[in-house]
Coordinates of C-alpha atoms in Angstrom, one line a residue:
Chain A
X1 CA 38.5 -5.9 54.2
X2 CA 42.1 -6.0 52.8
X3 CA 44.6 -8.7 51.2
X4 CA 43.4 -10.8 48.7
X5 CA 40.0 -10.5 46.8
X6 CA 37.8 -13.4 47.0
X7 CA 35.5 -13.7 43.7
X8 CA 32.1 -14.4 45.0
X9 CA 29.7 -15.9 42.5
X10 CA 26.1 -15.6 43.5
X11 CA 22.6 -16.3 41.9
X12 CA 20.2 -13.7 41.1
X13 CA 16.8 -15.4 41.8
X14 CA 14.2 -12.8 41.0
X15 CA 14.1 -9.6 38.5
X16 CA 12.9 -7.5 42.0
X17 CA 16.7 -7.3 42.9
X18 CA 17.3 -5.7 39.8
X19 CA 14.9 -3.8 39.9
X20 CA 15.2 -3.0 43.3
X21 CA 19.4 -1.5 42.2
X22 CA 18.3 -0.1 39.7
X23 CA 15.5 2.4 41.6
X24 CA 17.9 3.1 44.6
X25 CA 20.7 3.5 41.7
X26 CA 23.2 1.1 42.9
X27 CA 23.9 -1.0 39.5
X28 CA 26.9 0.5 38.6
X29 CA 28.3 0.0 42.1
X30 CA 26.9 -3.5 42.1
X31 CA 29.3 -4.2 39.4
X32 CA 32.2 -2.6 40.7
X33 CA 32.4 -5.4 43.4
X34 CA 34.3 -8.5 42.8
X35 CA 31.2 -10.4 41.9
X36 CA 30.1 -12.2 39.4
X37 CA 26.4 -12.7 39.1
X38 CA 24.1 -15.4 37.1
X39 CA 21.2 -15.2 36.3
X40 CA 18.2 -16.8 33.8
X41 CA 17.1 -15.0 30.3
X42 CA 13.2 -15.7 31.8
X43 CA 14.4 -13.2 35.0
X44 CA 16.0 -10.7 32.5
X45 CA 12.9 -10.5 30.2
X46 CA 10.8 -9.4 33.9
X47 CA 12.9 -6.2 33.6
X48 CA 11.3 -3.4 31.5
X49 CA 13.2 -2.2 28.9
X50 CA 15.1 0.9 30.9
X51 CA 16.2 -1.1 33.6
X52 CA 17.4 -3.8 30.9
X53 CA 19.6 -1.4 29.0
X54 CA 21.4 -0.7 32.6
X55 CA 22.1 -4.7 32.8
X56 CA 22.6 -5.7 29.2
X57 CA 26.5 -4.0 29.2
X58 CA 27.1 -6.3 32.3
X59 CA 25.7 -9.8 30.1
X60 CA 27.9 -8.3 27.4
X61 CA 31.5 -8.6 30.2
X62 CA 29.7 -11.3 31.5
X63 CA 30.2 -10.1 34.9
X64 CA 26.5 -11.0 34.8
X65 CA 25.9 -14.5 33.1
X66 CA 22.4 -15.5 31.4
X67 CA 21.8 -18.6 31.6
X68 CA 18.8 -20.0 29.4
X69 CA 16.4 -22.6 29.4
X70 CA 17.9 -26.3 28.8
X71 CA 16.7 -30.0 29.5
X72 CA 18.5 -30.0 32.5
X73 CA 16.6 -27.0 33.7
X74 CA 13.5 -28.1 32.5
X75 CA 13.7 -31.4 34.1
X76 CA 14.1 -29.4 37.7
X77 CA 11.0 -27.0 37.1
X78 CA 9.4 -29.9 36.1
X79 CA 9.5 -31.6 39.1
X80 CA 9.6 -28.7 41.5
X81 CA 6.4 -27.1 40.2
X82 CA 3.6 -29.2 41.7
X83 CA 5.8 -29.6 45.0
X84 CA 5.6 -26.1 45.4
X85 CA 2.9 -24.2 43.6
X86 CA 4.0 -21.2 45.4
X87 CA 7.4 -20.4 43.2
X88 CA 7.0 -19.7 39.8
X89 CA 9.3 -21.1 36.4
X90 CA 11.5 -18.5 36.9
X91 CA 12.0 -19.1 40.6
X92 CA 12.8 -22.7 40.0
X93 CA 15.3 -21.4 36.7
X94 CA 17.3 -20.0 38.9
X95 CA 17.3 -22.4 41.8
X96 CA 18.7 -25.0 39.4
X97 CA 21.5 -23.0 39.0
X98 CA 22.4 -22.6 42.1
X99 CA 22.1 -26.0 43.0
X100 CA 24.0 -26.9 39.9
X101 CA 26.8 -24.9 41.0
X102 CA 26.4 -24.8 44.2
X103 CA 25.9 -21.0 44.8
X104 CA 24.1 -18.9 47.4
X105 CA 20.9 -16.8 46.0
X106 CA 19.9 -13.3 45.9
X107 CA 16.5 -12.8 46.3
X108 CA 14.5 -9.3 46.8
X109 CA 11.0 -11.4 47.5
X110 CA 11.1 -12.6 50.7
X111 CA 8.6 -15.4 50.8
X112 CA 11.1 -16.5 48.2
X113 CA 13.9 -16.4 50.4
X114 CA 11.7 -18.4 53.2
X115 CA 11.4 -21.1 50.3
X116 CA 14.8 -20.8 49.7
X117 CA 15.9 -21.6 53.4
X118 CA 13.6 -24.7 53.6
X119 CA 15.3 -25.6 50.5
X120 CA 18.7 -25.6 52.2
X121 CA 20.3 -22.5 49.9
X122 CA 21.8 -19.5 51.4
X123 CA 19.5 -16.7 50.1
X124 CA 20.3 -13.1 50.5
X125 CA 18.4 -10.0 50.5
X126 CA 19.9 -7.1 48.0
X127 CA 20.7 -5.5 51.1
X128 CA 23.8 -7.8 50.9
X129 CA 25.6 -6.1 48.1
X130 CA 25.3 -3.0 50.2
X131 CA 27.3 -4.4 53.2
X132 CA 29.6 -5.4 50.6
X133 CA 30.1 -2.3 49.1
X134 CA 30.9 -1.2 52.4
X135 CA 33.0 -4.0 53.6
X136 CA 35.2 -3.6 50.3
X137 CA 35.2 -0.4 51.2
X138 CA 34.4 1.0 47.8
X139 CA 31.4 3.4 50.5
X140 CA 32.1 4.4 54.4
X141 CA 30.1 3.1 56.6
X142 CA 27.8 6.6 56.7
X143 CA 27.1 6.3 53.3
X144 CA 26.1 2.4 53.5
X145 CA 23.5 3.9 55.7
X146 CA 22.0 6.2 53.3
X147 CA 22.2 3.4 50.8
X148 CA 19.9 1.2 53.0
X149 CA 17.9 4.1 53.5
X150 CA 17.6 4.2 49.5
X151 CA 17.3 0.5 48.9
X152 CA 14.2 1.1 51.5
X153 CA 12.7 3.8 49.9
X154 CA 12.8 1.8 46.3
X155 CA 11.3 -1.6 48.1
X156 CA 9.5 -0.5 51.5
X157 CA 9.0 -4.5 51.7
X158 CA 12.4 -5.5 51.5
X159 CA 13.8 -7.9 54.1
X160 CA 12.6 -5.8 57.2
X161 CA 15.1 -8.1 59.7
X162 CA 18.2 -7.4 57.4
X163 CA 16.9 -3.5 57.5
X164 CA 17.3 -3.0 61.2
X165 CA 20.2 -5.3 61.4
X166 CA 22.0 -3.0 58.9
X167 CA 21.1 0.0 60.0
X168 CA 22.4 -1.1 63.5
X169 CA 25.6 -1.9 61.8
X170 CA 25.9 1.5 59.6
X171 CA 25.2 3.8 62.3
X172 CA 26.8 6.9 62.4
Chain B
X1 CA 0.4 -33.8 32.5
X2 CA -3.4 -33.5 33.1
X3 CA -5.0 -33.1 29.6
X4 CA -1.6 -33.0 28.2
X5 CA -3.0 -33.5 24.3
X6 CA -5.7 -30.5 24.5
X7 CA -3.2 -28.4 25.4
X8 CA -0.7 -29.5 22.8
X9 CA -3.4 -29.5 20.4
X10 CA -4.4 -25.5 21.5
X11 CA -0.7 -24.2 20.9
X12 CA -0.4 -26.4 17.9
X13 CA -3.8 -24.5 16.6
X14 CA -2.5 -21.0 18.0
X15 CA 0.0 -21.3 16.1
X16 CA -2.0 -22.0 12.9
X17 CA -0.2 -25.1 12.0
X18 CA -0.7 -28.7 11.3
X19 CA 0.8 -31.9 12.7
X20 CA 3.5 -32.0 9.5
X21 CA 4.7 -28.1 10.7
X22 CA 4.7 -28.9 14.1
X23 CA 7.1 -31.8 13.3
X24 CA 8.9 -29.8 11.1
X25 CA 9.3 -27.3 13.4
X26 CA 10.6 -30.1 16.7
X27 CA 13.0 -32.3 14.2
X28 CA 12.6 -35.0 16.4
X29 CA 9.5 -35.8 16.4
X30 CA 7.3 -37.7 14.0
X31 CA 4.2 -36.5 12.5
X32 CA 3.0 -39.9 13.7
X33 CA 3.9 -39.5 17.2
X34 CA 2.4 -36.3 17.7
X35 CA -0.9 -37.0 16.4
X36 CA -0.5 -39.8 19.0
X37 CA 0.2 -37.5 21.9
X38 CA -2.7 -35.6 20.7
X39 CA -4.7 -38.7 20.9
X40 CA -3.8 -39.5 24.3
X41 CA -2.4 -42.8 22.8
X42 CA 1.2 -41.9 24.1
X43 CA 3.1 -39.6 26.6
X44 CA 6.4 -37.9 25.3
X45 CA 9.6 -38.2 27.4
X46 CA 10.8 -34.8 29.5
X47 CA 13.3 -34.1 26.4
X48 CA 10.4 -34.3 24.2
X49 CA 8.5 -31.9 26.5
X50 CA 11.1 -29.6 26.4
X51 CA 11.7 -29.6 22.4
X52 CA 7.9 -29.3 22.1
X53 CA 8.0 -26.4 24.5
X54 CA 10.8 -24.0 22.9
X55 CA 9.4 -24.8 19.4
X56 CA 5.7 -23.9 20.0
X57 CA 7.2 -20.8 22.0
X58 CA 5.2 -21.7 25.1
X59 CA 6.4 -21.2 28.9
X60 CA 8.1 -24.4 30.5
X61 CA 5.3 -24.6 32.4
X62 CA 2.7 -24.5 30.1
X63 CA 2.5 -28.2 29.8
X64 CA 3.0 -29.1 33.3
X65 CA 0.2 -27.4 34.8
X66 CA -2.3 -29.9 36.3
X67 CA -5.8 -28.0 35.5
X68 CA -7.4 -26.8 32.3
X69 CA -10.3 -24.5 32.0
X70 CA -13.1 -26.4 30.0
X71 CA -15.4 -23.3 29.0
X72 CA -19.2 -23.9 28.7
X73 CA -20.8 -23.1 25.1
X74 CA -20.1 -19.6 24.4
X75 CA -22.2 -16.7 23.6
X76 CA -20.5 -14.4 21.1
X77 CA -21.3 -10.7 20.8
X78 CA -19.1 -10.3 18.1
X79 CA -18.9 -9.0 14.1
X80 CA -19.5 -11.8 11.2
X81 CA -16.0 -11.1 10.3
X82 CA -14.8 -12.9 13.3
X83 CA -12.2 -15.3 12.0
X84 CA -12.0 -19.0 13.1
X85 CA -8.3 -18.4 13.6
X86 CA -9.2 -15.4 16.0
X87 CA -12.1 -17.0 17.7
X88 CA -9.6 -20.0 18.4
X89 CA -7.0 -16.8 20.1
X90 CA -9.5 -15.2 22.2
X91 CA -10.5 -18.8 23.9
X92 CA -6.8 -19.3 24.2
X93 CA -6.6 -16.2 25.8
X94 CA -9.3 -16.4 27.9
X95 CA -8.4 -20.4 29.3
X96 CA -5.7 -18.7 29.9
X97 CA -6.8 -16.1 32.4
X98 CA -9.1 -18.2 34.0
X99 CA -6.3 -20.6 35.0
X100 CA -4.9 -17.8 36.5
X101 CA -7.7 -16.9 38.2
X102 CA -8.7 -20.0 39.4
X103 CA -5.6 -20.7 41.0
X104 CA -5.6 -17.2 42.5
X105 CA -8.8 -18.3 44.0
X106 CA -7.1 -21.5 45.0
X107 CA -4.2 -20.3 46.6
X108 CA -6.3 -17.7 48.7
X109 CA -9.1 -20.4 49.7
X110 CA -11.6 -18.0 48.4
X111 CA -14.6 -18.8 46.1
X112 CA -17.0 -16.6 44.1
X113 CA -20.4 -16.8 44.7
X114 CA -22.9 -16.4 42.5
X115 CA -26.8 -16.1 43.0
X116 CA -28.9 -15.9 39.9
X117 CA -30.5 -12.9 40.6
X118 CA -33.9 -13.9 39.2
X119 CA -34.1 -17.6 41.0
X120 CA -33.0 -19.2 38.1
X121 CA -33.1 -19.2 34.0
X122 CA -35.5 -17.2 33.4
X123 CA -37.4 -18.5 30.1
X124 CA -39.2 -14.9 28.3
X125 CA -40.7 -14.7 25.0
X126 CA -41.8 -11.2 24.8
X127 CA -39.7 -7.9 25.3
X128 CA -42.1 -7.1 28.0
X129 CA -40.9 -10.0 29.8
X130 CA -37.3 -8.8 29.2
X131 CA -38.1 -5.4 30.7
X132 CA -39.5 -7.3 34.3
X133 CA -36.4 -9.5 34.1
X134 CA -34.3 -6.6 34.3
X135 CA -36.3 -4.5 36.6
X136 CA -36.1 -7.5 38.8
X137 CA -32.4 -7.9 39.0
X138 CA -32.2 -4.4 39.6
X139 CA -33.6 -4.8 42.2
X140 CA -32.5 -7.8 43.7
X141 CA -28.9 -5.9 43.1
X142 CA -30.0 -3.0 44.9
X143 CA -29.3 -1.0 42.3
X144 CA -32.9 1.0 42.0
X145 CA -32.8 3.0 38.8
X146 CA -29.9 5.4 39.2
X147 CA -27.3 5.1 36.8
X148 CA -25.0 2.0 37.2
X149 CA -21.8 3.6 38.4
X150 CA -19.3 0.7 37.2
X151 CA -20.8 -1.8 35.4
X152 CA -17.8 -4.2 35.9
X153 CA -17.9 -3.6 39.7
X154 CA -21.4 -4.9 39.6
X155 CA -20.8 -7.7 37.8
X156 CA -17.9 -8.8 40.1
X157 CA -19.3 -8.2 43.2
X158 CA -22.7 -10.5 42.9
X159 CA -19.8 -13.6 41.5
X160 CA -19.5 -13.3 37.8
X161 CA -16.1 -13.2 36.6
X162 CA -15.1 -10.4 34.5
X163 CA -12.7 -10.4 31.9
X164 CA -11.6 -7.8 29.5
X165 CA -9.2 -8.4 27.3
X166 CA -7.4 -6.5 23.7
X167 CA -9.5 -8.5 21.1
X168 CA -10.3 -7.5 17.0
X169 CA -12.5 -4.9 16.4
X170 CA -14.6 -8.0 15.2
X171 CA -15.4 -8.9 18.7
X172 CA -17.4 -7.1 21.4
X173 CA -17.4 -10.2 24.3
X174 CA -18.8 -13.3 25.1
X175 CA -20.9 -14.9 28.3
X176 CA -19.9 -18.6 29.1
X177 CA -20.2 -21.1 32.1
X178 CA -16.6 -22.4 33.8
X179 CA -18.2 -25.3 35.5
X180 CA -20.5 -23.1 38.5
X181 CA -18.6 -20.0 37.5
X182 CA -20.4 -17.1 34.6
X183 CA -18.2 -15.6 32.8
X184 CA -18.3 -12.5 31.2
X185 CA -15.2 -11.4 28.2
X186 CA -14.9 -8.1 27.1
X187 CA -13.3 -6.0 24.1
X188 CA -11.4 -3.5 26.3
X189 CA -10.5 -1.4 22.4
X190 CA -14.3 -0.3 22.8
X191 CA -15.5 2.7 24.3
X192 CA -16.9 3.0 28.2
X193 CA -20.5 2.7 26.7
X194 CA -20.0 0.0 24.4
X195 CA -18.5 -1.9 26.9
X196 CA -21.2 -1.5 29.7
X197 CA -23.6 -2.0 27.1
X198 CA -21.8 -5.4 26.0
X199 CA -21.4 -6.5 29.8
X200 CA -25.1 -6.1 30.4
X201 CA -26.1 -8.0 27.2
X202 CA -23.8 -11.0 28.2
X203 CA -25.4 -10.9 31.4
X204 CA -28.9 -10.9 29.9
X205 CA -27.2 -14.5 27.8
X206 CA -26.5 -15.7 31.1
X207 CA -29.9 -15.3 33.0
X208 CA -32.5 -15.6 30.2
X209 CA -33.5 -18.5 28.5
X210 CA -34.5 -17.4 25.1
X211 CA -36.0 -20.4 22.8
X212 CA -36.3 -18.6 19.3
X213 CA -35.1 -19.9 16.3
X214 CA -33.5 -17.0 15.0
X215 CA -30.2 -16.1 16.9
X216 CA -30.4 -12.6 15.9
X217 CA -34.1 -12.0 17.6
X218 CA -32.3 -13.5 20.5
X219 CA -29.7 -10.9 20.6
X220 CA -32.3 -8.4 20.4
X221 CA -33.8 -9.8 23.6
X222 CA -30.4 -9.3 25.0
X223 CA -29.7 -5.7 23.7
X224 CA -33.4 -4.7 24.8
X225 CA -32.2 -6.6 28.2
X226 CA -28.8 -4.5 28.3
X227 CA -30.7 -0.8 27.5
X228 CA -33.2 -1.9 30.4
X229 CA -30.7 -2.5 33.0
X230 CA -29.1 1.0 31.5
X231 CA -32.0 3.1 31.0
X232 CA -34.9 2.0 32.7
X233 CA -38.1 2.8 31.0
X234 CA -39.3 4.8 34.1
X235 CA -36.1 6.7 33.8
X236 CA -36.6 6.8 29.7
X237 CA -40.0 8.1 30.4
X238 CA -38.9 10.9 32.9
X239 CA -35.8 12.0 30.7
X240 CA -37.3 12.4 27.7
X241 CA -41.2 12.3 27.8
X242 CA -43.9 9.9 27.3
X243 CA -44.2 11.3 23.3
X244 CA -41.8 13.3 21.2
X245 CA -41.6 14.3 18.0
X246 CA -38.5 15.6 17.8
X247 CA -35.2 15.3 20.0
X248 CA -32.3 17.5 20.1
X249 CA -28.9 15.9 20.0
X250 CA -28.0 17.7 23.2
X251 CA -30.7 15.8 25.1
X252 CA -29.2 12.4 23.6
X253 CA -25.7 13.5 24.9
X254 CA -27.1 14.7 28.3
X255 CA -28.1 11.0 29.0
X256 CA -25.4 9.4 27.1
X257 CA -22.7 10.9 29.9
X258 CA -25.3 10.7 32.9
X259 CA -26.6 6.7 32.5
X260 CA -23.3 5.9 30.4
X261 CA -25.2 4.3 27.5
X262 CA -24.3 5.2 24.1
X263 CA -26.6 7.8 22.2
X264 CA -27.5 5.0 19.5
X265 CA -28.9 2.9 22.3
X266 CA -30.8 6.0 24.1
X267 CA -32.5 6.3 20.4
X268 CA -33.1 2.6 20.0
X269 CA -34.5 3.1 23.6
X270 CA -36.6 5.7 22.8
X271 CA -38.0 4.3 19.8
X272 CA -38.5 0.5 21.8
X273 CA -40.5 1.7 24.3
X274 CA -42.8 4.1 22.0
X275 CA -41.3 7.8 22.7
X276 CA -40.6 8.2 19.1
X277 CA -42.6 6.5 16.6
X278 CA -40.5 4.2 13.6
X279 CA -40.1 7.3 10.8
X280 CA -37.9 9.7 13.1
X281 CA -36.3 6.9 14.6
X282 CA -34.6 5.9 11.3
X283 CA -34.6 9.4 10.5
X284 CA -32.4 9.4 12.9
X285 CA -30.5 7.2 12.5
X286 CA -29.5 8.1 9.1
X287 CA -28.6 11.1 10.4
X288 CA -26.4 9.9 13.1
X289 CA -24.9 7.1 10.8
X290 CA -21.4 9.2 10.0
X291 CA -20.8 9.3 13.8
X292 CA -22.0 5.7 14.6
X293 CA -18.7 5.0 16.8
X294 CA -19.4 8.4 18.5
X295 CA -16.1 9.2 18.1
X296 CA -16.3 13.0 17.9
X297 CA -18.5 13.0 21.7
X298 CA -15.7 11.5 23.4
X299 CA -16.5 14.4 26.3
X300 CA -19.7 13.3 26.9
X301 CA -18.6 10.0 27.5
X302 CA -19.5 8.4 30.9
X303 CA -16.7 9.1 33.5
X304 CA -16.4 5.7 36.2
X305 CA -16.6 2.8 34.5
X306 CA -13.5 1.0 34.7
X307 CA -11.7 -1.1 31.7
X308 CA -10.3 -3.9 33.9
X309 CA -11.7 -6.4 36.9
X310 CA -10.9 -4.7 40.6
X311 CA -11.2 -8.5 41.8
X312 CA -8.6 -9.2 40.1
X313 CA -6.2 -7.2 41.2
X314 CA -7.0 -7.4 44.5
X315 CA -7.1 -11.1 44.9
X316 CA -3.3 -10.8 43.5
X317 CA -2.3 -7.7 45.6
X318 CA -3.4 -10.5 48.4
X319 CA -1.4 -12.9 47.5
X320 CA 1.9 -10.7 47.8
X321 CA 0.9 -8.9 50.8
X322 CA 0.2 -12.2 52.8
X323 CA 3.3 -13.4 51.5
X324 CA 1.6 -16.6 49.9
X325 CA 3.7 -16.8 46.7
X326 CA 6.4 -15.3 45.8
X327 CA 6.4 -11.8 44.0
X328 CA 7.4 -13.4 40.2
X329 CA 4.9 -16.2 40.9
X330 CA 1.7 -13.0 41.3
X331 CA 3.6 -11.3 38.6
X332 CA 3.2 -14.7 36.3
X333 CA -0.5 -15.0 37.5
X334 CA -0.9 -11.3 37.0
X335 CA -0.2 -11.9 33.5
X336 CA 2.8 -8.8 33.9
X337 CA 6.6 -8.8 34.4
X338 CA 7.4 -9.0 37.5
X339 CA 8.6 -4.6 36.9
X340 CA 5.1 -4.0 36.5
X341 CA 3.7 -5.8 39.3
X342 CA 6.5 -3.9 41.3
X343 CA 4.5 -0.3 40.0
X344 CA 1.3 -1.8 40.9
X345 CA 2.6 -2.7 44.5
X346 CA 4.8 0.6 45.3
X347 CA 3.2 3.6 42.8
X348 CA 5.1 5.7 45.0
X349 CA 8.1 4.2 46.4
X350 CA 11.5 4.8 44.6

């Protein structure tokens, strides 16, 4: 990908993602991509306190933007929750966000992301910032393999369709 | 905003503070129109909700959710020092948990069943009564009179809910009744033996029907009920004899890490059913009063017995794997962060 860089903004919808880079050991990469990520304080304080030290620097550039509980925010969990008992307050933090600023979500659950859909919001897998990585070109496409390969190894559940699709598209 | 003033009433008394702090603590509120929420003479608007919510330092949803545990009378187990404040925490805590539980359940369309071992209540007035009822539900358990190998287990898998949670030292558990469900709590700070000991007690508050007048006779009945199910007097009989006049401390510890009852109940047990007559017994116990908490024969404690509920668990492991709620939904349920139900899911991966 050349010419211009696009900022992408994109919703972080559950603390698994984060947890997810920070056991394959991609946060520092995550940030170096033209991204800027939001986020609620309810999905931060899911992290333990490790991982939280490796996003707290990214809060303080606010390349990573906590967003915490207002009325407005209150007013959508409060009338999502007994539609769909299935998400929890944190869930539905971070899908008013999105729909208050019209963003796609990044999700690492993926019953989430099937809510998400039927919602009508783009949701992601964190497999995503790894074909970005490699479509910036800040990795080769070998090494976007091996990151897949780590990403899999840190969540053996994670988005098994976006697996095989990106390990079609990372071959060697 | 089903029971919407118990609940506000619970934080409001969680929190130790009256209707004037409360207000204090919202701004926008009145004094007056919280003690009319409380009432159920008024509903607040959604901004109200919300101010109530970050002031009593409750979850948003804490006052949406549609269902509220209403817990039966309680059985304590628990220390005269028990404050009101802290009895008031641990039934906090414990709604809390069954809520969870209860919509685990819910959300998995699975039910607990429980059979009253002994066909019912079971009224006894004699500690020879006791002993049958426990022989009985041995029995109906299947258990014969080898040594219990997890307590807990048991409980769980003939439908009584098991709870253990961190409590004051002034607290041991409690047996109550969530509409069909028994319910067992549990002080998870105590030892392996005091805890088996304590689960089997609650149980005996759940199936006898004790009519005495004085509540400490009736936890007697219980603890005579709990050492029973332990030690069974055949097994008493076999381990230490039918008549002794003296008992080495070895012998006490022997039986304390094979049947997993402490040695304080093994010489209660001895002396209840006759193997020791009244003199050595409190010789005894004078002698073993520096080490009542058994502190120093920590490896002769029983090795099995688990400090948590396997149901539990599993019903939430279920929920993930079956993809029926999202992973930070279990983790809520779970009662964890979302990072620690990750550990629970993939102990190995990473």
């Amino acid at each position: 990908m050349s010419g211009q860089v696009t900022k992408i903004n994109i919703a972080i919808q559950d603390a698994g993602v984060m947890v997810d880079l920070s056991k394959a050991g991609l946060v520092t990469q995550a940030f170096q991509l033209p991204v800027t990520y939001y986020t609620t304080d309810t999905v931060l304080d899911d992290l333990n306190s490790k991982q939280k030290n490796e996003f707290f620097p990214y809060v303080e550039t606010t390349q990573l933007r906590c967003e915490s509980m207002d009325a407005g925010m209150f007013a959508t969990i409060a009338k999502y929750q007994p539609l769909y008992p299935e998400l929890s307050e944190q869930d539905l933090s971070v899908y008013h966000i999105a729909q208050a600023k019209q963003l796609p979500v990044l999700t690492s659950c993926n019953t989430l992301r099937l809510f998400m859909k039927k919602l009508n919001v783009e949701a992601k897998s964190t497999y995503w910032v790894v074909d970005l990585l490699a479509d910036y070109t800040f990795v080769t496409a070998e090494q976007a393999g091996v990151l897949y390969q780590k990403l899999n190894n840190a969540n053996p559940r994670l988005a098994p369709e976006d697996f095989s699709r990106g390990q079609k598209r990372w071959e060697k | 905003m089903i029971n919407f003033p118990e609940r506000l009433r619970s934080a409001r008394k969680m929190r130790g503070w009256s209707l004037q702090e409360l207000a204090d603590h919202v701004g926008i509120i009145s004094k007056q129109a919280l003690s009319k929420y409380e009432q159920g003479l008024m509903k607040p608007e959604e901004d109200t909700l919300f101010a109530l919510t970050k002031a009593l330092g409750v979850k948003a949803d804490y006052f949406l959710k549609p269902q509220r545990v209403i817990l039966g009378p309680i059985e304590f187990r628990k220390k005269a020092s028990l404050k009101v404040k802290e009895s008031a925490s641990l039934a906090e805590q414990i709604r809390d948990y069954l809520e969870r539980y209860l919509e685990i359940e819910e959300l998995l369309q699975v039910k607990s069943e429980f059979v009253n071992p002994l066909g019912g209540k079971v009224e006894v007035s004699t500690y020879e009564e006791v002993e049958e009822a426990a022989a009985k539900v041995l029995n109906a358990w299947q258990l014969g009179i080898n040594p219990i190998p997890n307590v807990i287990e048991v409980l769980e898998k003939n439908g009584i809910c098991v709870l253990t949670i961190s409590g004051p030292a002034s607290f041991d558990g409690l047996a109550t009744m969530v509409g069909q469900l028994p319910v067992i709590v549990l002080n998870k700070e105590y030892s392996a033996d005091r805890r088996r000991f304590t689960a089997l007690h609650e149980l005996g508050h759940l199936l006898l029907e004790i009519n005495l007048p004085d509540e400490k006779e009736c936890e007697k009945y219980c603890h005579r009920f709990a050492s029973a199910m332990l030690l069974p007097k055949e097994v008493a009989l076999r381990q230490l004899g039918n008549v002794r006049s003296n008992i080495s401390l070895g012998e006490f510890l022997s039986i304390k890490k094979q049947y997993g009852i402490s040695v304080q109940a093994v010489m209660r047990r001895a002396f209840d059913l006759g193997i020791i007559n009244k003199n050595y017994y409190q010789f005894l116990c004078i002698k073993t009063a520096p080490n009542r908490k058994e502190e120093s024969f920590i490896k002769f404690n029983f090795a099995g017995e688990s400090d948590h509920s396997y149901r539990f668990d599993q019903l939430l492991m279920r929920l993930v794997s079956e993809n029926i709620v999202t992973e930070s939904k279990a983790a809520f349920l779970g009662g964890m962060s979302v990072s620690d139900l990750r550990e629970k899911l993939d102990p190995v991966a990473g």
